[in-house]
XYZ file of C-alpha atoms in Angstrom:
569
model
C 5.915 26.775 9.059
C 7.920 25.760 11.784
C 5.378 25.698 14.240
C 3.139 23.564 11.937
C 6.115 20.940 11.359
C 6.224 20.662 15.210
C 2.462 20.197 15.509
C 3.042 16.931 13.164
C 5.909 15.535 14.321
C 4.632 15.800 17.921
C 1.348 14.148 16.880
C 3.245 11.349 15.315
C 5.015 10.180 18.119
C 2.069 11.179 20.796
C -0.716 8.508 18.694
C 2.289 6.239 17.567
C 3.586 5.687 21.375
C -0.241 5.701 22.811
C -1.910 3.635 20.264
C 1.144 1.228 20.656
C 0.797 1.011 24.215
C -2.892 0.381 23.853
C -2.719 -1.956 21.224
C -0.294 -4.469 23.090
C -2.735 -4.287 25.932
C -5.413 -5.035 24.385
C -3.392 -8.209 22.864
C -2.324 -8.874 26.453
C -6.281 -8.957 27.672
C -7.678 -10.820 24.799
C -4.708 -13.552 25.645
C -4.820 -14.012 29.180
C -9.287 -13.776 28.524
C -8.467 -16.972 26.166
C -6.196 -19.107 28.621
C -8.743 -18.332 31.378
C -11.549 -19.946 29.826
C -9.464 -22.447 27.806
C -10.068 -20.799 23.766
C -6.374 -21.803 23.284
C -5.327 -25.139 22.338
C -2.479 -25.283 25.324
C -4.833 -24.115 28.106
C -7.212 -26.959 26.773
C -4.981 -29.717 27.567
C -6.138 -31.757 30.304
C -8.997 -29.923 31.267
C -12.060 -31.776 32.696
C -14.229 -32.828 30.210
C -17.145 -31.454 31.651
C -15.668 -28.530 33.033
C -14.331 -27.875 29.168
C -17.961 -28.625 27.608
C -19.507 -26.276 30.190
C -17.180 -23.219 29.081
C -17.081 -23.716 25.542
C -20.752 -23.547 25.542
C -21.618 -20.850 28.366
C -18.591 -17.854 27.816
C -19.416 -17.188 24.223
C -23.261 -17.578 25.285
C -23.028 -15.069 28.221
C -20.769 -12.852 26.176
C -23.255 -12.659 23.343
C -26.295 -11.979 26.346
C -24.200 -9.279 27.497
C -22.821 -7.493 24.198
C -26.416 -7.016 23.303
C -27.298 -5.202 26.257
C -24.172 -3.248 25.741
C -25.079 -2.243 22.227
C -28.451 -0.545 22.789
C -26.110 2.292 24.598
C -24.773 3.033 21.005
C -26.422 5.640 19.001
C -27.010 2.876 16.130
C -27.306 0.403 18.032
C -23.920 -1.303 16.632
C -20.604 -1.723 17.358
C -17.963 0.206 15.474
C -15.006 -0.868 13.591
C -12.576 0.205 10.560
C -15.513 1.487 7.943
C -16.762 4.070 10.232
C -12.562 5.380 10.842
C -13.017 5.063 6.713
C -16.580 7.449 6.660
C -14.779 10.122 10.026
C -11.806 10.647 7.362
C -13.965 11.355 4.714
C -16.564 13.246 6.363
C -16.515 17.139 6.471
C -15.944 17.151 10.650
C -13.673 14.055 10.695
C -13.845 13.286 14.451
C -14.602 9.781 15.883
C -17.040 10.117 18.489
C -14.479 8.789 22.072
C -17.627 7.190 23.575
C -18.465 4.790 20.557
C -14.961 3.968 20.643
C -14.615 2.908 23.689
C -17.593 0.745 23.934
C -16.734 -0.931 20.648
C -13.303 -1.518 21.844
C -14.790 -3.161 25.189
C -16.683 -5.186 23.015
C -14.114 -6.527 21.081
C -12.224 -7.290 24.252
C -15.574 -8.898 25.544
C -15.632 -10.728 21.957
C -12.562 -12.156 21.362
C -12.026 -12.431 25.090
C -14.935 -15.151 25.024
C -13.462 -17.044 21.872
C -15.919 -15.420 19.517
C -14.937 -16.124 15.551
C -13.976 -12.629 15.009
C -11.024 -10.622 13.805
C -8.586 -8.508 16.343
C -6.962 -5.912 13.630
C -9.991 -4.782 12.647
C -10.908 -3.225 16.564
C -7.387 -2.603 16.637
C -7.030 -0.341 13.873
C -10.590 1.249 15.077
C -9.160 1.755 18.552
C -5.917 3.459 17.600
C -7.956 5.550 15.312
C -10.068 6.738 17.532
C -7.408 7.695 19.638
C -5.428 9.182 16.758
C -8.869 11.407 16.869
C -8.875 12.386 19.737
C -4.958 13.329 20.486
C -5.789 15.314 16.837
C -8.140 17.414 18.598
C -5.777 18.852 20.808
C -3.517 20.457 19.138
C -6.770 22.610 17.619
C -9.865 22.710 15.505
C -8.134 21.437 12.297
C -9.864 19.459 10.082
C -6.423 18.257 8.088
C -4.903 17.625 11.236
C -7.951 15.322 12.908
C -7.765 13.553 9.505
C -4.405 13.020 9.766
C -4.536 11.738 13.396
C -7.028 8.677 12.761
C -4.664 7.784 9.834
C -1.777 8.507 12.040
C -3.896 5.813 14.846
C -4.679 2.975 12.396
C -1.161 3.319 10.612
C 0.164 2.932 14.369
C -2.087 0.283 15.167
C -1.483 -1.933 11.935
C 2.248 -1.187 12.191
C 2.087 -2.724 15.586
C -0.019 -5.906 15.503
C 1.676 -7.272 12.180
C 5.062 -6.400 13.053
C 4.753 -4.160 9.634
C 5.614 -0.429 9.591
C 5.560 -0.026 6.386
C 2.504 -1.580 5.363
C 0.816 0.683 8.361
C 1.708 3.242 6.674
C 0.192 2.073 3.393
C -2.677 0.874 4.765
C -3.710 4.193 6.461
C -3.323 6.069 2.785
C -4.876 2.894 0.898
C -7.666 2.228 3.191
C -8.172 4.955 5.532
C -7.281 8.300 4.277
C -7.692 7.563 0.297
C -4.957 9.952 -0.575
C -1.175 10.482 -0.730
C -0.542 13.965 0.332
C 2.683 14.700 1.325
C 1.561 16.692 4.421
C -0.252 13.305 6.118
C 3.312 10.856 5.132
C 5.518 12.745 8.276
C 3.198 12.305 11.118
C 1.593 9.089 10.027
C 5.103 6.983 9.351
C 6.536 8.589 13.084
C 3.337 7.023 14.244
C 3.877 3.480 12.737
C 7.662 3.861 13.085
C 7.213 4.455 16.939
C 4.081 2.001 17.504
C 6.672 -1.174 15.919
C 9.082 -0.056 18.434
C 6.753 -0.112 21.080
C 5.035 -3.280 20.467
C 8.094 -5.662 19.222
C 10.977 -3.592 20.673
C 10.418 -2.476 24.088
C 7.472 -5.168 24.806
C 8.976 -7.748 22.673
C 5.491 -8.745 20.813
C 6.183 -11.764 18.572
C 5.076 -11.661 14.595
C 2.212 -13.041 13.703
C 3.995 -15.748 11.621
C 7.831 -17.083 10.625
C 9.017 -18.420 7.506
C 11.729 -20.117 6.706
C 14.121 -19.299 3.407
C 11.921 -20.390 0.557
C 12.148 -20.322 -3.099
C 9.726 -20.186 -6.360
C 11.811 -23.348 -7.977
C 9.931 -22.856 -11.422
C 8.250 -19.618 -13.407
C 5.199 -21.973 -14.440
C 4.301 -21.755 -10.462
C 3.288 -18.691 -10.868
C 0.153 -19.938 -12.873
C -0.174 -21.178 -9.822
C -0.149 -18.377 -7.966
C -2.357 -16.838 -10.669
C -4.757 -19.366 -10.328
C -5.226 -19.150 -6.395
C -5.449 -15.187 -6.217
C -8.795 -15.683 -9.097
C -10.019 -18.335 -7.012
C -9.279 -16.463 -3.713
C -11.290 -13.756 -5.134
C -15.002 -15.934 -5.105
C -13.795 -17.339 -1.287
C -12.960 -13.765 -0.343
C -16.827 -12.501 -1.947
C -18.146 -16.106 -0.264
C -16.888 -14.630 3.140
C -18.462 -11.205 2.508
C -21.518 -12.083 1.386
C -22.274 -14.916 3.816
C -21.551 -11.780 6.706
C -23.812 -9.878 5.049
C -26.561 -12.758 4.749
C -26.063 -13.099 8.333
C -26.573 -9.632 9.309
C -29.820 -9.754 6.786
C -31.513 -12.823 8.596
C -30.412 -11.309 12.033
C -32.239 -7.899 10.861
C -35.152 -9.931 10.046
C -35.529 -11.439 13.088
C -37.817 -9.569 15.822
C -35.872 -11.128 18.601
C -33.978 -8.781 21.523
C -31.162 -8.122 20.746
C -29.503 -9.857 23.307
C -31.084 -13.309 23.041
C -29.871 -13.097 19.387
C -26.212 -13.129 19.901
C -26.228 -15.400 22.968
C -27.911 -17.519 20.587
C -25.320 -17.400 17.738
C -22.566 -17.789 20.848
C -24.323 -20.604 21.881
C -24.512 -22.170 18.030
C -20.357 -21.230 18.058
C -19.815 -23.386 21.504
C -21.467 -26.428 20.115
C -19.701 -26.456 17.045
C -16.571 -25.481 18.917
C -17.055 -29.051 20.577
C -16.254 -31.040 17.461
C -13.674 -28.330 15.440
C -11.851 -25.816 18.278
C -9.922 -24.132 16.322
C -13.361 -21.872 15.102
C -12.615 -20.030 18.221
C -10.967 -16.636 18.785
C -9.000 -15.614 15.786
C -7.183 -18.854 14.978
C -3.151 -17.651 15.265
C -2.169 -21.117 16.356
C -3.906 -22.539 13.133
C -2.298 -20.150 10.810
C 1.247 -20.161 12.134
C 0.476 -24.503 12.200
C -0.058 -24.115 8.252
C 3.184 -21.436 7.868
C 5.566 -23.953 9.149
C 4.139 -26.583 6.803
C 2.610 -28.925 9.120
C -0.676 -28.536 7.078
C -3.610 -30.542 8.054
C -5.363 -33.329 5.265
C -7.099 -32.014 2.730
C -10.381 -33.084 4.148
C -9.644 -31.343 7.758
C -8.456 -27.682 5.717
C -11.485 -27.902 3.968
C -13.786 -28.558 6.932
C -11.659 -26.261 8.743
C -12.136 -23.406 6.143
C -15.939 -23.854 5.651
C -16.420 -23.681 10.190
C -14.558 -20.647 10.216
C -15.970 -19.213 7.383
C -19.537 -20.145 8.780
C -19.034 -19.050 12.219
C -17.333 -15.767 11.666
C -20.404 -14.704 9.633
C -23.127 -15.897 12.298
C -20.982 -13.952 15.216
C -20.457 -10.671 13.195
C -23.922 -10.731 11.778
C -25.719 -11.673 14.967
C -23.177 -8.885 16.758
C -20.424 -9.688 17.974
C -18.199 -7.429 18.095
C -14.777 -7.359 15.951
C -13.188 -7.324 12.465
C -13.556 -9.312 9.165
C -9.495 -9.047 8.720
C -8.539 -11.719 10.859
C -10.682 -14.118 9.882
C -10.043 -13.334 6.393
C -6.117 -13.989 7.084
C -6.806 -17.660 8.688
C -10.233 -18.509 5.612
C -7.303 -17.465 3.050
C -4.112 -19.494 4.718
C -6.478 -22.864 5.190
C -7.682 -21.987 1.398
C -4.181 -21.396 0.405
C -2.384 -24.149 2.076
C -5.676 -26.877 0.823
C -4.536 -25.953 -3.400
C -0.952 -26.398 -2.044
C -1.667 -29.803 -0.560
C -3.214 -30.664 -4.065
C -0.050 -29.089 -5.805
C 2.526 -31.490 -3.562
C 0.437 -34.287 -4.734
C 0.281 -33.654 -8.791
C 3.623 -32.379 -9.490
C 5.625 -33.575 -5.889
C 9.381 -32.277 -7.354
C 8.107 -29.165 -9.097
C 6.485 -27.305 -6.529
C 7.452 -24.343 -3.936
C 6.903 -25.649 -0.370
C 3.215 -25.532 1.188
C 4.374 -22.275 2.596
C 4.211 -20.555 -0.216
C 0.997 -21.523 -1.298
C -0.768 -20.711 2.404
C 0.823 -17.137 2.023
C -0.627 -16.990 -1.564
C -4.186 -18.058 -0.412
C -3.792 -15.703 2.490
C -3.589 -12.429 0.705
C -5.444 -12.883 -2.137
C -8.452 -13.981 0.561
C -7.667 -11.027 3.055
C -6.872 -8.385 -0.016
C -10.506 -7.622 -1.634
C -12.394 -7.972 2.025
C -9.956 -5.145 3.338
C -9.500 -3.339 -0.637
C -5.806 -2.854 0.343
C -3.768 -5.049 -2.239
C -0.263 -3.040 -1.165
C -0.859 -3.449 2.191
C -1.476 -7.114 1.906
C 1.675 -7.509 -0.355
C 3.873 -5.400 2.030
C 2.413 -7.486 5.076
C 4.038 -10.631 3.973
C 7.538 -9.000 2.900
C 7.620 -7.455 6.350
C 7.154 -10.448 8.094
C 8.873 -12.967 6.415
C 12.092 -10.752 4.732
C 11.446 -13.192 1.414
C 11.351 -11.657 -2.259
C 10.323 -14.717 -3.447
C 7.634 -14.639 -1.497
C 6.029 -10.982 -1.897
C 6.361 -11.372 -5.773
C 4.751 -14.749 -5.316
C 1.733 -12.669 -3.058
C 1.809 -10.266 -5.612
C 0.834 -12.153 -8.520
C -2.292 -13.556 -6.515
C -3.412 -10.296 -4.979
C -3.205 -8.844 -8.158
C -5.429 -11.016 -9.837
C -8.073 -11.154 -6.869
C -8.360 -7.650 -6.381
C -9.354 -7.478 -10.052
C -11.932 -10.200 -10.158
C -13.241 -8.961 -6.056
C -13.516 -5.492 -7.144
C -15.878 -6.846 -10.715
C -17.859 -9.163 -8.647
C -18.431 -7.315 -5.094
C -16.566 -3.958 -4.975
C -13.889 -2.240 -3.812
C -14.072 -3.819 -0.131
C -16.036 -4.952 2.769
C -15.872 -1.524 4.246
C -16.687 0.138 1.431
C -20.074 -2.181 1.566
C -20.483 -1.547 5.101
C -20.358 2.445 4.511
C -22.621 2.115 0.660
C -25.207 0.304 2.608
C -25.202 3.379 5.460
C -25.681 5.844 2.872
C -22.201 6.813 2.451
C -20.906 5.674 -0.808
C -17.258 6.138 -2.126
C -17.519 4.060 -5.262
C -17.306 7.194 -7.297
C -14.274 8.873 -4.876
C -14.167 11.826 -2.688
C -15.408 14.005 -4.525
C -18.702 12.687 -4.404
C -18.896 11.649 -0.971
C -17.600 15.382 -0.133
C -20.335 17.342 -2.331
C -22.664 14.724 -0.919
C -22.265 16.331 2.334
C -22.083 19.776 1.395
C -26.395 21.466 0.590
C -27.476 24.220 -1.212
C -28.881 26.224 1.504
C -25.983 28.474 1.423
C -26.520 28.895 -2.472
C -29.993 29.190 -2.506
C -30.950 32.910 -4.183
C -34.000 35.432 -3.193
C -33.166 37.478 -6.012
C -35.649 35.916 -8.982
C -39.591 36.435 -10.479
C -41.849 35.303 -7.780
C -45.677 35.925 -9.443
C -49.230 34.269 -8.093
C -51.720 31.950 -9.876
C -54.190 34.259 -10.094
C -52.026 36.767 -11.968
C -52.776 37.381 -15.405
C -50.374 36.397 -18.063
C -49.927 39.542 -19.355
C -48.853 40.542 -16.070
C -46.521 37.817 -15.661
C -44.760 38.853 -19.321
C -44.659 42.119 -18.499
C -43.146 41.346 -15.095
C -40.158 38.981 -16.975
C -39.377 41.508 -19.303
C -38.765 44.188 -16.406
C -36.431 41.670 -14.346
C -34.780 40.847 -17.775
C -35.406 36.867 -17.041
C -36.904 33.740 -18.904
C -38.914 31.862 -16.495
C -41.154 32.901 -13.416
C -41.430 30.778 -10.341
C -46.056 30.796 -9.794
C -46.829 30.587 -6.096
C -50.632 29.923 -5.361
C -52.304 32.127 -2.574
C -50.529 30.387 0.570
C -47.061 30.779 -0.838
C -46.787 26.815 -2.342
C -44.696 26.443 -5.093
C -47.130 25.650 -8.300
C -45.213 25.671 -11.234
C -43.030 27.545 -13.630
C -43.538 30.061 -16.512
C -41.420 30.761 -19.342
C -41.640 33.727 -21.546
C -41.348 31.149 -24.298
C -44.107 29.368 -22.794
C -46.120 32.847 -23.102
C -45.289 33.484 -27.035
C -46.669 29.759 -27.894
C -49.848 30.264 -25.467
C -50.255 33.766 -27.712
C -49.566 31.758 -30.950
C -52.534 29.462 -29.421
C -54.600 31.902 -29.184
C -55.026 32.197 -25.490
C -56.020 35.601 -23.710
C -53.294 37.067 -21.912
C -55.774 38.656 -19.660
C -56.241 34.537 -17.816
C -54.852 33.672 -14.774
C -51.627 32.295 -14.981
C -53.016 29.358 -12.405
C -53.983 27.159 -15.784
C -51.099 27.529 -17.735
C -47.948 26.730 -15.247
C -45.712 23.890 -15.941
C -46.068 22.113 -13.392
C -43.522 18.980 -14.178
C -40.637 21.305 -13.438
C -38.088 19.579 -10.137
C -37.829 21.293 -6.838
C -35.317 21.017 -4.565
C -35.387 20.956 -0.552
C -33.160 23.316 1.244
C -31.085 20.203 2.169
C -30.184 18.643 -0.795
C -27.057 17.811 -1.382
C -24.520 19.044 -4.166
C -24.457 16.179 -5.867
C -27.917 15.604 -6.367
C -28.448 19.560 -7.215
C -25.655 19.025 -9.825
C -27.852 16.137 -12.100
C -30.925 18.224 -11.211
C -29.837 21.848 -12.642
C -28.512 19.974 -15.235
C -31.610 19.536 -17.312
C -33.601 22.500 -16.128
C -35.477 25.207 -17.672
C -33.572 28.547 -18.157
C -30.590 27.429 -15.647
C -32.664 27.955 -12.373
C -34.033 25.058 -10.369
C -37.237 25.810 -7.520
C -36.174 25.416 -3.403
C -38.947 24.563 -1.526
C -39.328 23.731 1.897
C -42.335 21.592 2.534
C -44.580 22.880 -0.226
C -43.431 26.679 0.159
C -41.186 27.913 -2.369
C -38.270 29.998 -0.362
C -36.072 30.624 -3.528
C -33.906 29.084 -6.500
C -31.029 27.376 -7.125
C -28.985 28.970 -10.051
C -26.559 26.117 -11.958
C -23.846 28.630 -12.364
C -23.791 29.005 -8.384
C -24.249 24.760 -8.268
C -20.913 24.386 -10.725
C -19.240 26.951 -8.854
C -19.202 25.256 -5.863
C -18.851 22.032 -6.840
C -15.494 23.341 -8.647
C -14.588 25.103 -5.320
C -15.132 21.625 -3.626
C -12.656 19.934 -5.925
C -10.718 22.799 -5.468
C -10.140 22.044 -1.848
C -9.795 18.222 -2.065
C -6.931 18.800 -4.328
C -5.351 21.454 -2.323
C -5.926 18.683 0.637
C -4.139 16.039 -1.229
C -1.143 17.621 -2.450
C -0.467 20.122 0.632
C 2.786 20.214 1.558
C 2.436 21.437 5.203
């Protein structure tokens, strides 16, 4: 026992002081990238018009050129991000390929670097995953403890680039992990504990935003508030399903792979030219509209409708980086556009602008990520205001609800249903999805030919004390089935027992391949003849699949998910 709690707490503070590390470096790089080829609005001043015009257009063009090369050296040909540290912690291995990880977090560096509209949390929270992964691996072959090292990673990583430990923490059991065992809280709140201190103690990392003190003057705002997390909702399923139209067309398209996204980098510099603020993740924007300076209505919603626009053509065509910020700066601009319209209708009954913004922001950013808690603990972190989270909470509460009823439970969640890996239904389908039958499959059952004659075939049940034979045909393919109640109403009939049983098989019966998952065995015992199921592999029939051995190990699989979630150590 003691050994064990040393194996956690030293994991905790090894991925919570390297993914902290990391993750202000890669903030560092992406920074200095954007000043060096002038994404940010200071190193824009006073540049040479043609000089500026010449950049905007060729970095995010050569970027794209050269992030499609980089992606053919991928096994899928994509980069990754958080849905695939989602499918590692749910899969049976739960390791995060190192390789993959670091290509996808050069990418994202190569992305945002270039002023791509993309999000930074998103590779953040892959990267420090990844790593969480592979420090897990060290301390043995452990499939808790590599589980509990990517949530350990993204916890660290959140924890670090929102100046929010606790919502890390959250976000790696609400998003990540998808459980709240007591074993995984230790390690993976060390981990965000120790990546804040790294990031906004010893480096001194500013937060992502600062309020002021501000009030909810009136209890009808919340209607308000009400009103903005419903309509924050469709924006949020807008923004996911114009990402997903993008990737669609982009799939479409027989192009290389590399002319595509220097093509959609290209389409980002010239619209860059008229609206700049599409570029890189859009901090100065946001923190603009959290002090209250907002921007006419007509500029937030042309503002809003860019970004929304050109994050989906970059992540679609592949560029490489998250939905999360993007979501954050769609849902502030969204938030802080109803405020505008609030100041004007009621001007002495309203909360400032600010609380609006933060409003818009999570109930935007909430159903792309599915982490409502998260989103809610996000803004209490960073701005200290009660007001403020109960304000957040009112709208994220209402667009989770109407997201989740329109699109689902989150963007990842798409991301991973549309790979084949679907967690609608929880883990315990997603684990007896990966676990097949071959282990369960049984030699011990009544194997007869065709060309057998029925009497033969009865004779042959009653001896083995069974209902149903499994009728091969001379090469060993599976032909059909043959019940001894299939044999009394062929007697009734009036048919000879001395024919061949090759006429008489039931040959509607399912078969199942030696593969097949769990799940899928579980809906096909369930309506079989005489609680047996055929295995074949290729035509050949190599055994059966009992239902009693199917439940039994789907039982034994919830068995172990719940011994998973509620271990203590």
């Amino acid at each position: 026992m003691i050994r064990r709690i040393g194996i956690l707490t030293v994991l905790g503070l090894g991925i919570g002081l390297v993914v902290g590390v990391l993750a202000v470096a890669f903030v560092e790089i992406v920074l200095g990238l954007n000043r060096f080829i002038f994404v940010t609005p200071e190193s824009r001043a006073g540049v040479d018009r043609g000089l500026l015009v010449a950049v905007t257009l060729g970095a995010p063009t050569i970027a794209g050129a050269v992030l499609g090369f980089l992606s053919r050296y991928l096994p899928e040909q994509r980069f990754h991000g958080v849905a695939d540290a989602v499918g590692s912690a749910q899969s049976l291995d739960a390791k995060m390929p190192v390789r993959s990880g670091i290509l996808s977090t050069v990418a994202a560096l190569l992305s945002l670097g270039s002023g791509a509209s993309v999000g930074q949390y998103g590779p953040l929270a892959h990267m420090g995953a990844t790593a969480g992964s592979w420090l897990s691996r060290t301390t043995g072959d452990d499939r808790s403890l590599r589980t509990i090292g990517i949530g350990c990673g993204a916890a660290a990583a959140i924890s670090a680039a929102f100046h929010a430990p606790i919502a890390g923490v959250v976000f790696a059991r609400e998003v990540v992990l998808r459980h709240n065992s007591v074993r995984a809280f230790a390690p993976i709140a060390i981990a965000a504990t120790l990546g804040y201190i790294v990031a906004h103690k010893i480096f001194d990392r500013t937060p992502l935003f600062h309020v002021g003190e501000i009030v909810v003057p009136s209890p009808l705002e919340y209607l308000a508030f009400i009103a903005i997390g419903i309509a924050g909702a469709f924006v949020a399923v807008a923004y996911m399903r114009a990402i997903l139209l993008a990737e669609s067309i982009a799939a479409r398209l027989r192009w290389p792979a590399p002319l595509k996204t220097a093509l959609a980098g290209l389409a980002l510099g010239i619209v860059a030219l008229q609206v700049p603020e599409v570029l890189g993740i859009g901090q100065e924007v946001l923190r603009l509209a959290m002090t209250g300076e907002t921007m006419g209505a007509a500029e937030l919603s042309w503002l809003l409708l860019a970004k929304l626009a050109m994050t989906a053509l970059c992540l679609g065509f592949g560029f490489a980086g998250g939905v999360f910020s993007p979501a954050l700066l769609i849902g502030t601009l969204f938030g802080a556009l109803i405020g505008s319209g609030a100041e004007w209708l009621v001007p002495e009954l309203h909360s400032h602008i600010v609380a609006y913004a933060v409003c818009g922001m999570v109930a935007v950013t909430s159903p792309v990520i599915g982490a409502p808690l998260t989103a809610v603990l996000i803004v209490f972190e960073l701005t200290q205001n009660f007001d403020l989270a109960a304000a957040a909470l009112v709208s994220v509460a209402c667009a989770n609800l109407v997201g989740y009823r329109i699109f689902g439970r989150s963007f990842f969640d798409k991301q991973l249903e549309m790979r084949g890996f679907d967690l609608r239904l929880g883990r315990d389908k997603v684990t007896a999805q990966q676990h097949t039958i071959r282990p369960l499959i049984s030699h011990d059952y009544t194997r007869c030919t065709t060309d057998q004659p029925l009497a033969e075939i009865r004779d042959a049940l009653i001896a083995d004390k069974r209902g149903t034979a499994y009728i091969v045909d001379a090469s060993g393919a599976f032909a059909g089935t043959l019940s001894l109640h299939q044999l009394v109403e062929l007697v009734a009939a009036g048919v000879a027992l001395e024919e061949p049983a090759g006429s008489h098989v039931r040959t509607t019966d399912a078969a199942l391949g030696p593969d097949t998952s769990i799940w899928t065995a579980m809906a096909a015992v369930e309506g079989c003849h005489g609680g047996s199921v055929a295995v074949v592999d290729g035509e050949l029939l190599v055994g059966v699949l009992f239902e009693n051995e199917v439940v039994s190990a789907y039982l034994e699989i919830l068995d172990g998910i719940r011994r998973d979630e509620h271990a203590v150590l």
